């Protein structure tokens, strides 16, 4: 429900442990458990019946023409996780599983996401926000972007496009080798009215925002290559984006 821009992190990419070298039994068990839960959420034939509303009500002109439709979800403080569930092809009521999977990812790779957040306290705040499974959710449990984008892309192995009238970014998996282009899945989340997440259907071959700079700093070496297919779409996006819209997750501090 909230959006923010992280400050530039001080952690060097080389400090991140490459799991292909240090792959212990605990890590393997975690990966198997998360992948099982991800499969349970993603692989489904159920088609949700969410309300569709006009993109004219939500996002500014230069974004609208690239949107096929916007799928609304319940406004109970869990809308971010409901929108993720719908984007993955599941019912919005699976939001509790989405929270649990993201929480497990954060717990097991906390140092990685401490880096993408740029601050240990902010990473702890993500932990606090995720570890909640009731409705309605108070504001301190709402999903925030861009910090959560890295977790979503990584644990579900998807390309995540985040769109709002104030900030637009693309997130890539941090710790998985790149999939062939034809096998990749792109999901889009919109932040509207300053306090609500929705699922966005982008039109085919739509431009996409720049890739979050923290991906370049913190992704594992074997994730190299996720970014190579999107340069043309990103350049097209840069040509249309409003001047008052942030397209970075890092603020340079002098």
Coordinates of N, CA and C in Angstrom, one line a residue:
X1 N 0.8 -1.2 0.0 CA 0.0 0.0 0.0 C 0.9 1.3 0.0
X2 N 2.1 1.2 0.5 CA 2.9 2.4 0.5 C 4.0 2.2 -0.5
X3 N 4.6 3.3 -1.0 CA 5.7 3.2 -1.9 C 6.8 4.1 -1.3
X4 N 8.1 3.7 -1.6 CA 9.2 4.4 -1.1 C 10.4 4.2 -2.0
X5 N 11.4 5.1 -1.9 CA 12.6 4.9 -2.6 C 13.8 4.7 -1.7
X6 N 14.5 3.6 -1.9 CA 15.6 3.2 -1.0 C 16.8 4.1 -1.2
X7 N 17.6 4.4 -0.2 CA 18.9 5.1 -0.4 C 19.9 4.1 -0.9
X8 N 21.0 4.6 -1.4 CA 22.0 3.8 -2.0 C 22.7 3.0 -1.0
X9 N 22.7 1.6 -1.2 CA 23.3 0.7 -0.2 C 24.8 0.8 -0.2
X10 N 25.4 0.4 1.0 CA 26.9 0.4 1.1 C 27.4 -1.0 0.9
X11 N 26.6 -2.0 0.8 CA 27.1 -3.4 0.7 C 27.6 -3.6 -0.7
X12 N 28.8 -4.1 -0.8 CA 29.4 -4.5 -2.1 C 28.8 -5.8 -2.6
X13 N 28.6 -5.9 -3.9 CA 28.1 -7.1 -4.5 C 29.0 -8.3 -4.2
X14 N 30.3 -8.1 -4.1 CA 31.2 -9.2 -3.8 C 31.0 -9.8 -2.5
X15 N 30.4 -9.1 -1.5 CA 30.2 -9.6 -0.2 C 29.1 -10.7 -0.1
X16 N 28.3 -10.7 -1.1 CA 27.1 -11.7 -1.1 C 27.7 -13.1 -1.4
X17 N 27.3 -14.0 -0.6 CA 27.7 -15.4 -0.7 C 27.0 -16.0 -1.9
X18 N 27.7 -16.6 -2.8 CA 27.2 -17.3 -3.9 C 26.7 -18.7 -3.5
X19 N 25.4 -19.0 -3.5 CA 24.8 -20.2 -3.0 C 25.3 -21.4 -3.8
X20 N 25.8 -21.2 -5.1 CA 26.3 -22.4 -5.8 C 27.6 -22.9 -5.2
X21 N 28.2 -22.1 -4.4 CA 29.4 -22.6 -3.7 C 29.1 -23.0 -2.3
X22 N 28.3 -22.3 -1.6 CA 28.0 -22.6 -0.2 C 26.5 -23.1 -0.2
X23 N 26.3 -24.3 -0.5 CA 24.9 -24.8 -0.6 C 24.7 -26.0 0.4
X24 N 24.3 -25.6 1.6 CA 24.2 -26.6 2.6 C 22.9 -27.3 2.7
X25 N 22.7 -28.2 3.6 CA 21.5 -29.0 3.6 C 20.3 -28.1 4.0
X26 N 20.5 -27.1 4.9 CA 19.5 -26.2 5.3 C 19.0 -25.4 4.1
X27 N 19.9 -24.9 3.3 CA 19.5 -24.2 2.1 C 18.7 -25.0 1.1
X28 N 19.1 -26.3 1.0 CA 18.4 -27.2 0.0 C 17.0 -27.5 0.5
X29 N 16.9 -27.7 1.9 CA 15.6 -27.9 2.4 C 14.7 -26.7 2.3
X30 N 15.2 -25.5 2.5 CA 14.4 -24.3 2.3 C 14.0 -24.2 0.9
X31 N 14.9 -24.4 -0.1 CA 14.5 -24.3 -1.5 C 13.4 -25.2 -1.9
X32 N 13.5 -26.5 -1.4 CA 12.5 -27.5 -1.7 C 11.2 -27.1 -1.1
X33 N 11.2 -26.6 0.1 CA 9.9 -26.2 0.8 C 9.3 -25.0 0.1
X34 N 10.1 -24.0 -0.3 CA 9.6 -22.8 -0.9 C 9.0 -23.2 -2.3
X35 N 9.8 -24.0 -3.1 CA 9.4 -24.3 -4.4 C 8.1 -25.1 -4.4
X36 N 7.9 -26.0 -3.4 CA 6.6 -26.7 -3.2 C 5.5 -25.7 -3.0
X37 N 5.7 -24.7 -2.1 CA 4.6 -23.8 -1.9 C 4.4 -22.9 -3.1
X38 N 5.4 -22.5 -3.7 CA 5.3 -21.7 -4.9 C 4.5 -22.4 -6.0
X39 N 4.8 -23.7 -6.2 CA 4.1 -24.5 -7.1 C 2.6 -24.6 -6.8
X40 N 2.3 -24.8 -5.5 CA 0.9 -24.9 -5.0 C 0.2 -23.6 -5.3
X41 N 0.9 -22.5 -5.3 CA 0.2 -21.2 -5.6 C 0.1 -21.0 -7.1
X42 N 1.2 -21.2 -7.8 CA 1.2 -20.8 -9.2 C 0.5 -21.7 -10.1
X43 N 0.6 -23.0 -9.9 CA 0.0 -24.0 -10.9 C -1.4 -24.2 -10.5
X44 N -2.3 -23.5 -11.2 CA -3.7 -23.6 -10.9 C -4.5 -23.3 -12.2
X45 N -5.6 -23.9 -12.4 CA -6.5 -23.6 -13.5 C -7.6 -22.7 -13.1
X46 N -7.7 -22.4 -11.8 CA -8.8 -21.5 -11.3 C -8.7 -20.1 -11.9
X47 N -9.8 -19.6 -12.4 CA -9.8 -18.2 -12.9 C -10.5 -17.3 -12.0
X48 N -9.9 -16.4 -11.4 CA -10.5 -15.5 -10.4 C -11.5 -14.6 -11.1
X49 N -12.5 -14.2 -10.3 CA -13.6 -13.3 -10.8 C -13.5 -12.0 -10.2
X50 N -12.4 -11.3 -10.2 CA -12.2 -10.0 -9.7 C -12.9 -8.9 -10.5
X51 N -13.2 -7.8 -9.8 CA -13.8 -6.7 -10.5 C -12.8 -6.1 -11.5
X52 N -13.2 -5.7 -12.6 CA -12.4 -5.0 -13.6 C -12.8 -3.5 -13.6
X53 N -11.9 -2.6 -13.5 CA -12.3 -1.2 -13.6 C -11.4 -0.5 -14.6
X54 N -11.8 0.6 -15.1 CA -11.1 1.3 -16.2 C -9.8 1.8 -15.7
X55 N -8.7 1.7 -16.5 CA -7.4 2.2 -16.2 C -7.5 3.8 -16.1
X56 N -8.5 4.4 -16.7 CA -8.6 5.8 -16.7 C -8.7 6.3 -15.3
X57 N -9.3 5.5 -14.4 CA -9.5 5.9 -13.0 C -8.2 5.8 -12.2
X58 N -7.2 5.1 -12.7 CA -6.1 4.7 -11.9 C -4.7 5.4 -12.2
X59 N -4.4 5.3 -13.5 CA -3.0 5.7 -13.9 C -3.1 6.8 -15.0
X60 N -2.0 7.6 -15.1 CA -2.0 8.7 -16.0 C -1.9 8.3 -17.4
X61 N -2.2 9.3 -18.3 CA -2.4 9.1 -19.7 C -1.3 8.3 -20.4
X62 N 0.0 8.6 -20.1 CA 1.1 7.9 -20.9 C 1.2 6.4 -20.5
X63 N 0.6 6.0 -19.4 CA 0.6 4.6 -19.1 C -0.6 3.9 -19.7
X64 N -1.8 4.6 -19.7 CA -3.0 3.9 -20.0 C -3.1 3.1 -21.3
X65 N -2.5 3.7 -22.3 CA -2.6 3.0 -23.6 C -1.9 1.7 -23.7
X66 N -1.1 1.4 -22.8 CA -0.3 0.1 -22.7 C -1.0 -0.9 -21.8
X67 N -2.1 -0.6 -21.2 CA -2.8 -1.4 -20.3 C -4.1 -2.1 -21.0
X68 N -4.1 -3.4 -20.9 CA -5.3 -4.1 -21.4 C -6.5 -4.0 -20.4
X69 N -6.2 -4.2 -19.2 CA -7.2 -4.1 -18.1 C -6.5 -4.0 -16.8
X70 N -7.3 -3.6 -15.8 CA -6.8 -3.6 -14.4 C -7.8 -4.4 -13.6
X71 N -7.2 -5.4 -12.8 CA -8.1 -6.2 -12.0 C -8.0 -5.7 -10.5
X72 N -9.1 -5.4 -10.0 CA -9.2 -4.9 -8.6 C -9.2 -6.0 -7.6
X73 N -8.8 -5.8 -6.4 CA -8.8 -6.8 -5.4 C -9.4 -6.1 -4.1
X74 N -9.6 -6.9 -3.1 CA -10.2 -6.4 -1.9 C -9.4 -5.4 -1.2
X75 N -10.0 -4.3 -0.7 CA -9.3 -3.2 0.0 C -9.3 -3.4 1.5
X76 N -8.4 -4.4 1.9 CA -8.4 -4.7 3.4 C -7.0 -4.6 4.0
X77 N -6.1 -4.0 3.3 CA -4.7 -3.9 3.7 C -3.8 -5.0 3.3
X78 N -4.4 -6.0 2.7 CA -3.7 -7.1 2.1 C -3.7 -7.1 0.6
X79 N -4.1 -6.0 0.0 CA -4.3 -5.9 -1.4 C -3.0 -6.2 -2.2
X80 N -1.8 -5.8 -1.7 CA -0.6 -6.1 -2.5 C -0.4 -7.6 -2.7
X81 N -0.7 -8.4 -1.7 CA -0.5 -9.8 -1.7 C -1.6 -10.5 -2.5
X82 N -2.8 -9.9 -2.5 CA -3.9 -10.4 -3.3 C -3.6 -10.1 -4.8
X83 N -3.1 -9.0 -5.1 CA -2.8 -8.7 -6.5 C -1.7 -9.6 -7.0
X84 N -0.7 -10.0 -6.2 CA 0.3 -10.9 -6.6 C -0.4 -12.3 -6.9
X85 N -1.2 -12.7 -6.0 CA -1.9 -14.0 -6.2 C -2.7 -14.0 -7.5
X86 N -3.4 -13.0 -7.8 CA -4.2 -12.9 -9.0 C -3.2 -12.9 -10.3
X87 N -2.1 -12.1 -10.1 CA -1.2 -12.0 -11.2 C -0.6 -13.4 -11.6
X88 N -0.4 -14.2 -10.5 CA 0.1 -15.6 -10.7 C -0.9 -16.6 -11.2
X89 N -2.2 -16.1 -11.4 CA -3.2 -17.0 -11.9 C -4.1 -17.7 -10.9
X90 N -4.0 -17.2 -9.6 CA -4.7 -17.8 -8.5 C -5.8 -16.9 -8.0
X91 N -6.6 -17.4 -7.1 CA -7.6 -16.6 -6.5 C -7.0 -15.6 -5.5
X92 N -7.6 -14.4 -5.3 CA -7.0 -13.4 -4.4 C -7.0 -13.9 -3.0
X93 N -7.8 -14.9 -2.6 CA -7.9 -15.4 -1.3 C -6.6 -16.2 -0.9
X94 N -5.7 -16.4 -1.9 CA -4.5 -17.1 -1.6 C -3.4 -16.1 -1.0
X95 N -3.8 -14.9 -0.6 CA -2.9 -13.9 -0.1 C -2.1 -14.4 1.1
X96 N -2.7 -15.2 1.9 CA -1.9 -15.7 3.1 C -0.8 -16.5 2.7
X97 N -0.9 -17.4 1.7 CA 0.2 -18.2 1.2 C 1.3 -17.3 0.6
X98 N 0.8 -16.3 -0.2 CA 1.8 -15.3 -0.7 C 2.6 -14.7 0.4
X99 N 2.0 -14.2 1.4 CA 2.7 -13.7 2.5 C 3.7 -14.7 3.1
X100 N 3.3 -15.9 3.3 CA 4.1 -16.9 4.0 C 5.4 -17.2 3.1
X101 N 5.1 -17.3 1.8 CA 6.3 -17.6 0.9 C 7.3 -16.5 0.9
X102 N 6.8 -15.3 0.8 CA 7.7 -14.1 0.8 C 8.4 -14.0 2.2
X103 N 7.7 -14.3 3.2 CA 8.3 -14.2 4.6 C 9.5 -15.3 4.7
X104 N 9.2 -16.5 4.2 CA 10.2 -17.5 4.2 C 11.5 -17.1 3.4
X105 N 11.2 -16.5 2.2 CA 12.3 -16.1 1.4 C 13.1 -15.0 2.1
X106 N 12.5 -14.1 2.7 CA 13.2 -13.0 3.4 C 14.0 -13.6 4.6
X107 N 13.4 -14.5 5.3 CA 14.1 -15.1 6.5 C 15.4 -15.8 6.1
X108 N 15.3 -16.6 5.0 CA 16.4 -17.4 4.6 C 17.5 -16.6 3.9
X109 N 17.2 -15.6 3.2 CA 18.1 -14.8 2.5 C 18.1 -13.3 3.0
X110 N 18.1 -13.2 4.3 CA 17.9 -11.9 4.9 C 19.1 -11.0 4.6
X111 N 20.3 -11.4 4.5 CA 21.5 -10.6 4.2 C 21.4 -10.1 2.8
X112 N 20.8 -10.9 1.9 CA 20.7 -10.4 0.5 C 19.7 -9.3 0.4
X113 N 18.5 -9.4 1.1 CA 17.5 -8.4 1.0 C 17.8 -7.2 1.9
X114 N 18.7 -7.4 2.9 CA 19.2 -6.3 3.7 C 20.0 -5.4 2.7
X115 N 20.7 -6.0 1.8 CA 21.4 -5.2 0.8 C 20.5 -4.5 -0.2
X116 N 19.5 -5.2 -0.7 CA 18.6 -4.5 -1.6 C 17.8 -3.4 -1.0
X117 N 17.5 -3.5 0.3 CA 16.8 -2.5 1.1 C 17.8 -1.3 1.4
X118 N 19.1 -1.6 1.4 CA 20.0 -0.6 1.8 C 20.2 -0.3 3.2
X119 N 19.4 -1.1 4.1 CA 19.4 -0.7 5.5 C 18.8 -1.9 6.2
X120 N 19.5 -2.3 7.3 CA 19.1 -3.5 8.1 C 17.7 -3.3 8.7
X121 N 17.5 -2.0 9.2 CA 16.2 -1.7 9.8 C 15.1 -1.8 8.9
X122 N 15.3 -1.4 7.6 CA 14.2 -1.5 6.6 C 13.9 -2.9 6.3
X123 N 15.0 -3.8 6.3 CA 14.8 -5.2 6.0 C 14.0 -5.8 7.2
X124 N 14.2 -5.4 8.4 CA 13.5 -5.8 9.6 C 12.0 -5.4 9.5
X125 N 11.8 -4.2 8.9 CA 10.5 -3.7 8.7 C 9.7 -4.5 7.7
X126 N 10.4 -5.0 6.7 CA 9.8 -5.9 5.7 C 9.3 -7.2 6.4
X127 N 10.2 -7.7 7.3 CA 9.9 -8.9 8.1 C 8.6 -8.7 8.9
X128 N 8.5 -7.5 9.5 CA 7.4 -7.2 10.3 C 6.1 -7.1 9.5
X129 N 6.2 -6.5 8.3 CA 5.1 -6.3 7.4 C 4.6 -7.6 6.9
X130 N 5.5 -8.5 6.6 CA 5.1 -9.8 6.0 C 4.5 -10.8 7.0
X131 N 4.9 -10.7 8.2 CA 4.5 -11.7 9.2 C 3.2 -11.4 9.8
X132 N 2.1 -11.4 9.0 CA 0.8 -11.0 9.5 C -0.2 -11.7 8.5
X133 N -1.2 -12.4 9.1 CA -2.1 -13.2 8.3 C -3.6 -13.1 8.7
X134 N -4.0 -11.8 9.0 CA -5.4 -11.6 9.3 C -5.9 -10.4 8.4
X135 N -7.2 -10.3 8.3 CA -7.8 -9.3 7.6 C -8.9 -8.6 8.5
X136 N -8.9 -7.2 8.5 CA -8.0 -6.3 7.8 C -6.6 -6.2 8.3
X137 N -5.7 -5.7 7.5 CA -4.3 -5.5 8.0 C -4.1 -4.0 8.3
X138 N -3.5 -3.7 9.4 CA -3.3 -2.3 9.8 C -2.2 -1.8 8.9
X139 N -2.0 -0.5 8.8 CA -1.1 0.2 7.9 C 0.3 -0.3 8.0
X140 N 0.8 -0.6 9.2 CA 2.2 -1.0 9.4 C 2.4 -2.4 8.9
X141 N 1.4 -3.1 8.4 CA 1.5 -4.4 7.8 C 1.3 -4.4 6.2
X142 N 1.1 -3.2 5.7 CA 0.9 -3.1 4.2 C 2.1 -3.4 3.5
X143 N 2.0 -3.9 2.2 CA 3.1 -4.1 1.3 C 3.7 -2.8 0.9
X144 N 5.0 -2.7 0.8 CA 5.6 -1.5 0.3 C 6.5 -1.9 -0.9
X145 N 6.6 -0.9 -1.8 CA 7.4 -1.0 -3.0 C 8.3 0.2 -3.0
X146 N 9.6 0.1 -3.5 CA 10.1 -1.0 -4.4 C 10.7 -2.2 -3.6
X147 N 10.8 -2.0 -2.3 CA 11.6 -3.0 -1.5 C 11.1 -4.5 -1.7
X148 N 9.8 -4.6 -1.8 CA 9.2 -6.0 -1.9 C 9.3 -6.5 -3.3
X149 N 9.6 -5.7 -4.3 CA 9.7 -6.2 -5.7 C 10.8 -7.2 -5.9
X150 N 11.9 -7.0 -5.2 CA 13.0 -8.0 -5.3 C 12.6 -9.4 -4.8
X151 N 11.9 -9.4 -3.7 CA 11.4 -10.7 -3.2 C 10.5 -11.4 -4.1
X152 N 9.5 -10.6 -4.6 CA 8.5 -11.2 -5.5 C 9.1 -11.8 -6.7
X153 N 10.0 -11.1 -7.4 CA 10.6 -11.6 -8.6 C 11.5 -12.8 -8.3
X154 N 12.2 -12.8 -7.2 CA 13.1 -13.9 -6.9 C 12.4 -15.2 -6.5
X155 N 11.5 -15.1 -5.6 CA 10.9 -16.3 -5.1 C 9.9 -17.0 -6.1
X156 N 9.3 -16.2 -6.9 CA 8.4 -16.7 -7.9 C 9.0 -16.8 -9.3
X157 N 10.3 -16.4 -9.4 CA 11.0 -16.5 -10.7 C 10.3 -15.8 -11.8
X158 N 9.8 -14.6 -11.6 CA 9.1 -13.9 -12.6 C 9.7 -12.5 -12.8
X159 N 9.4 -11.9 -13.9 CA 9.7 -10.5 -14.1 C 8.6 -9.6 -13.6
X160 N 8.9 -8.7 -12.7 CA 7.8 -7.9 -12.0 C 7.9 -6.5 -12.5
X161 N 6.8 -6.0 -13.1 CA 6.7 -4.6 -13.5 C 5.9 -3.8 -12.5
X162 N 6.4 -2.8 -11.9 CA 5.7 -2.0 -10.9 C 5.3 -0.6 -11.6
X163 N 4.1 -0.3 -11.5 CA 3.6 1.0 -12.1 C 2.8 1.8 -11.1
X164 N 3.2 3.1 -11.1 CA 2.4 4.1 -10.3 C 2.6 5.4 -11.0
X165 N 1.8 6.4 -10.5 CA 2.0 7.8 -11.1 C 3.2 8.5 -10.5
X166 N 3.9 7.8 -9.6 CA 5.1 8.5 -9.0 C 6.4 7.7 -9.2
X167 N 6.3 6.4 -9.4 CA 7.5 5.5 -9.5 C 7.2 4.3 -10.4
X168 N 8.1 4.0 -11.3 CA 7.9 2.8 -12.1 C 9.2 2.0 -12.2
X169 N 9.2 0.7 -12.0 CA 10.4 -0.1 -12.0 C 10.1 -1.5 -12.5
X170 N 11.2 -2.1 -13.0 CA 11.1 -3.6 -13.3 C 12.1 -4.3 -12.4
X171 N 11.6 -5.5 -11.9 CA 12.4 -6.3 -11.0 C 12.7 -7.6 -11.6
X172 N 13.9 -8.2 -11.4 CA 14.3 -9.4 -12.0 C 14.7 -10.4 -10.8
X173 N 14.6 -11.7 -11.0 CA 15.1 -12.6 -10.0 C 16.6 -12.4 -9.7
X174 N 16.9 -12.4 -8.4 CA 18.2 -12.2 -7.9 C 19.1 -13.4 -7.9
X175 N 18.5 -14.6 -7.7 CA 19.3 -15.8 -7.4 C 18.9 -17.0 -8.2
X176 N 18.4 -16.8 -9.4 CA 18.1 -17.9 -10.3 C 18.7 -17.6 -11.7
X177 N 19.3 -18.7 -12.3 CA 19.7 -18.5 -13.7 C 18.6 -18.0 -14.6
X178 N 18.9 -17.2 -15.6 CA 17.8 -16.7 -16.5 C 17.1 -17.8 -17.3
X179 N 15.8 -17.7 -17.4 CA 15.1 -18.6 -18.2 C 15.1 -18.1 -19.7
X180 N 14.9 -19.1 -20.6 CA 14.7 -18.6 -22.0 C 13.6 -17.6 -22.1
X181 N 13.7 -16.7 -23.0 CA 12.7 -15.6 -23.1 C 11.3 -16.1 -23.3
X182 N 11.1 -17.2 -24.0 CA 9.8 -17.7 -24.3 C 9.2 -18.4 -23.0
X183 N 10.0 -18.7 -22.1 CA 9.6 -19.4 -20.8 C 9.3 -18.4 -19.7
X184 N 9.7 -17.2 -19.9 CA 9.6 -16.2 -18.8 C 8.2 -15.7 -18.6
X185 N 7.9 -15.4 -17.4 CA 6.5 -14.8 -17.1 C 6.7 -13.4 -16.5
X186 N 5.9 -12.5 -17.1 CA 6.0 -11.1 -16.6 C 4.6 -10.8 -15.9
X187 N 4.7 -10.3 -14.7 CA 3.5 -9.8 -14.0 C 3.6 -8.3 -13.8
X188 N 2.5 -7.7 -13.7 CA 2.5 -6.2 -13.5 C 1.6 -5.9 -12.3
X189 N 2.1 -5.0 -11.4 CA 1.3 -4.5 -10.3 C 1.2 -3.0 -10.4
X190 N 0.0 -2.5 -10.1 CA -0.1 -1.1 -10.1 C -0.4 -0.6 -8.7
X191 N 0.0 0.6 -8.4 CA -0.3 1.3 -7.1 C -1.1 2.5 -7.4
X192 N -2.3 2.5 -7.0 CA -3.3 3.6 -7.4 C -3.9 4.3 -6.1
X193 N -4.3 5.5 -6.4 CA -4.9 6.3 -5.3 C -4.0 6.5 -4.1
X194 N -2.8 6.2 -4.2 CA -1.8 6.4 -3.1 C -1.9 5.4 -2.0
X195 N -2.8 4.4 -2.1 CA -3.0 3.4 -1.0 C -3.5 2.1 -1.4
X196 N -3.4 1.7 -2.7 CA -4.1 0.5 -3.1 C -3.3 -0.2 -4.2
X197 N -3.1 -1.5 -4.1 CA -2.4 -2.3 -5.2 C -3.5 -3.0 -6.0
X198 N -3.2 -3.1 -7.3 CA -4.1 -3.8 -8.2 C -3.2 -4.6 -9.2
X199 N -3.8 -5.6 -9.8 CA -3.1 -6.4 -10.8 C -3.4 -5.7 -12.2
X200 N -2.3 -5.6 -13.0 CA -2.4 -4.9 -14.3 C -2.1 -5.9 -15.4
X201 N -2.9 -6.0 -16.4 CA -2.7 -6.7 -17.6 C -2.1 -5.7 -18.7
X202 N -0.8 -5.9 -19.0 CA -0.2 -5.1 -20.0 C -0.4 -5.6 -21.4
X203 N -0.5 -4.8 -22.4 CA -0.7 -5.2 -23.7 C 0.6 -5.9 -24.2
X204 N 0.5 -6.7 -25.2 CA 1.6 -7.5 -25.7 C 2.7 -6.5 -26.3
X205 N 3.9 -6.8 -25.9 CA 5.1 -6.0 -26.4 C 5.1 -4.5 -25.9
X206 N 4.4 -4.3 -24.7 CA 4.4 -3.0 -24.1 C 5.8 -2.6 -23.6
X207 N 6.2 -1.3 -23.6 CA 7.4 -0.9 -23.0 C 7.4 -1.2 -21.5
X208 N 8.5 -1.4 -20.9 CA 8.6 -1.6 -19.5 C 9.6 -0.6 -18.8
X209 N 9.4 -0.4 -17.5 CA 10.3 0.6 -16.9 C 11.8 0.1 -16.7
X210 N 12.7 0.9 -16.4 CA 14.1 0.5 -16.2 C 14.2 -0.5 -15.1
X211 N 15.2 -1.4 -15.2 CA 15.4 -2.4 -14.2 C 15.9 -1.8 -12.9
X212 N 15.4 -2.2 -11.7 CA 15.9 -1.7 -10.5 C 17.4 -1.8 -10.4
X213 N 18.1 -0.7 -10.0 CA 19.5 -0.7 -10.0 C 20.1 -1.6 -8.9
X214 N 19.3 -1.9 -7.9 CA 19.8 -2.8 -6.9 C 19.9 -4.2 -7.4
X215 N 19.2 -4.5 -8.5 CA 19.4 -5.9 -9.1 C 20.8 -6.0 -9.6
X216 N 21.4 -5.0 -10.2 CA 22.7 -5.0 -10.8 C 23.7 -5.1 -9.7
X217 N 23.5 -4.6 -8.5 CA 24.4 -4.6 -7.4 C 24.4 -5.9 -6.6
X218 N 23.2 -6.5 -6.5 CA 23.1 -7.6 -5.5 C 22.7 -8.9 -6.1
X219 N 22.5 -9.1 -7.4 CA 22.1 -10.4 -7.9 C 23.3 -11.3 -7.9
X220 N 23.0 -12.6 -7.7 CA 24.1 -13.6 -7.8 C 24.7 -13.7 -9.2
X221 N 25.9 -14.1 -9.3 CA 26.6 -14.1 -10.6 C 25.9 -15.0 -11.6
X222 N 25.3 -16.1 -11.2 CA 24.6 -17.0 -12.1 C 23.3 -16.5 -12.6
X223 N 22.8 -15.3 -12.0 CA 21.6 -14.7 -12.5 C 21.9 -13.7 -13.6
X224 N 23.2 -13.6 -14.0 CA 23.5 -12.7 -15.1 C 22.7 -13.1 -16.4
X225 N 22.2 -12.1 -17.1 CA 21.6 -12.4 -18.3 C 20.1 -12.2 -18.3
X226 N 19.5 -12.1 -17.1 CA 18.0 -11.8 -17.0 C 17.7 -10.4 -17.7
X227 N 18.7 -9.5 -17.7 CA 18.4 -8.1 -18.2 C 18.7 -7.9 -19.7
X228 N 19.2 -8.9 -20.4 CA 19.7 -8.7 -21.7 C 18.6 -8.5 -22.8
X229 N 17.4 -8.9 -22.5 CA 16.3 -9.0 -23.5 C 15.4 -7.7 -23.5
X230 N 15.7 -6.8 -22.6 CA 14.7 -5.7 -22.4 C 15.1 -4.3 -22.7
X231 N 16.3 -4.2 -23.3 CA 16.8 -2.8 -23.5 C 15.9 -2.0 -24.4
X232 N 15.4 -2.6 -25.5 CA 14.6 -1.8 -26.4 C 13.3 -1.4 -25.8
X233 N 12.6 -2.3 -25.0 CA 11.4 -1.9 -24.3 C 11.7 -0.8 -23.2
X234 N 12.8 -0.9 -22.6 CA 13.1 0.1 -21.6 C 13.4 1.5 -22.2
X235 N 14.1 1.5 -23.3 CA 14.3 2.8 -24.0 C 13.0 3.4 -24.5
X236 N 12.1 2.6 -24.9 CA 10.8 3.1 -25.3 C 10.1 3.7 -24.1
X237 N 10.2 3.0 -23.0 CA 9.5 3.5 -21.8 C 10.1 4.8 -21.4
X238 N 11.4 5.0 -21.4 CA 12.1 6.2 -21.0 C 11.6 7.4 -21.9
X239 N 11.2 7.1 -23.1 CA 10.8 8.2 -24.1 C 9.4 8.6 -23.8
X240 N 8.6 7.9 -23.0 CA 7.2 8.3 -22.8 C 7.0 8.6 -21.3
X241 N 7.9 8.2 -20.4 CA 7.6 8.4 -19.0 C 7.5 9.9 -18.6
X242 N 6.6 10.2 -17.7 CA 6.5 11.6 -17.2 C 7.8 12.0 -16.5
X243 N 8.1 13.3 -16.5 CA 9.3 13.8 -15.9 C 9.2 13.8 -14.4
X244 N 8.0 13.7 -13.8 CA 7.8 13.7 -12.4 C 7.7 12.2 -11.8
X245 N 8.0 11.2 -12.7 CA 8.0 9.8 -12.2 C 9.4 9.3 -12.0
X246 N 9.6 8.7 -10.9 CA 10.9 8.2 -10.6 C 11.1 6.8 -11.3
X247 N 12.3 6.6 -11.8 CA 12.5 5.3 -12.5 C 13.8 4.7 -11.9
X248 N 14.0 4.9 -10.7 CA 15.2 4.3 -10.0 C 14.8 4.0 -8.5
X249 N 15.4 3.0 -8.0 CA 15.2 2.6 -6.6 C 16.3 3.1 -5.7
X250 N 17.2 3.9 -6.2 CA 18.4 4.4 -5.4 C 18.5 5.9 -5.6
X251 N 18.6 6.6 -4.5 CA 18.9 8.0 -4.5 C 20.4 8.2 -4.3
X252 N 21.0 8.9 -5.2 CA 22.5 9.2 -5.1 C 22.7 10.3 -4.0
X253 N 23.5 10.0 -3.0 CA 23.8 11.0 -2.0 C 25.1 11.5 -2.2
X254 N 25.2 12.8 -2.3 CA 26.5 13.5 -2.4 C 27.3 13.5 -1.1

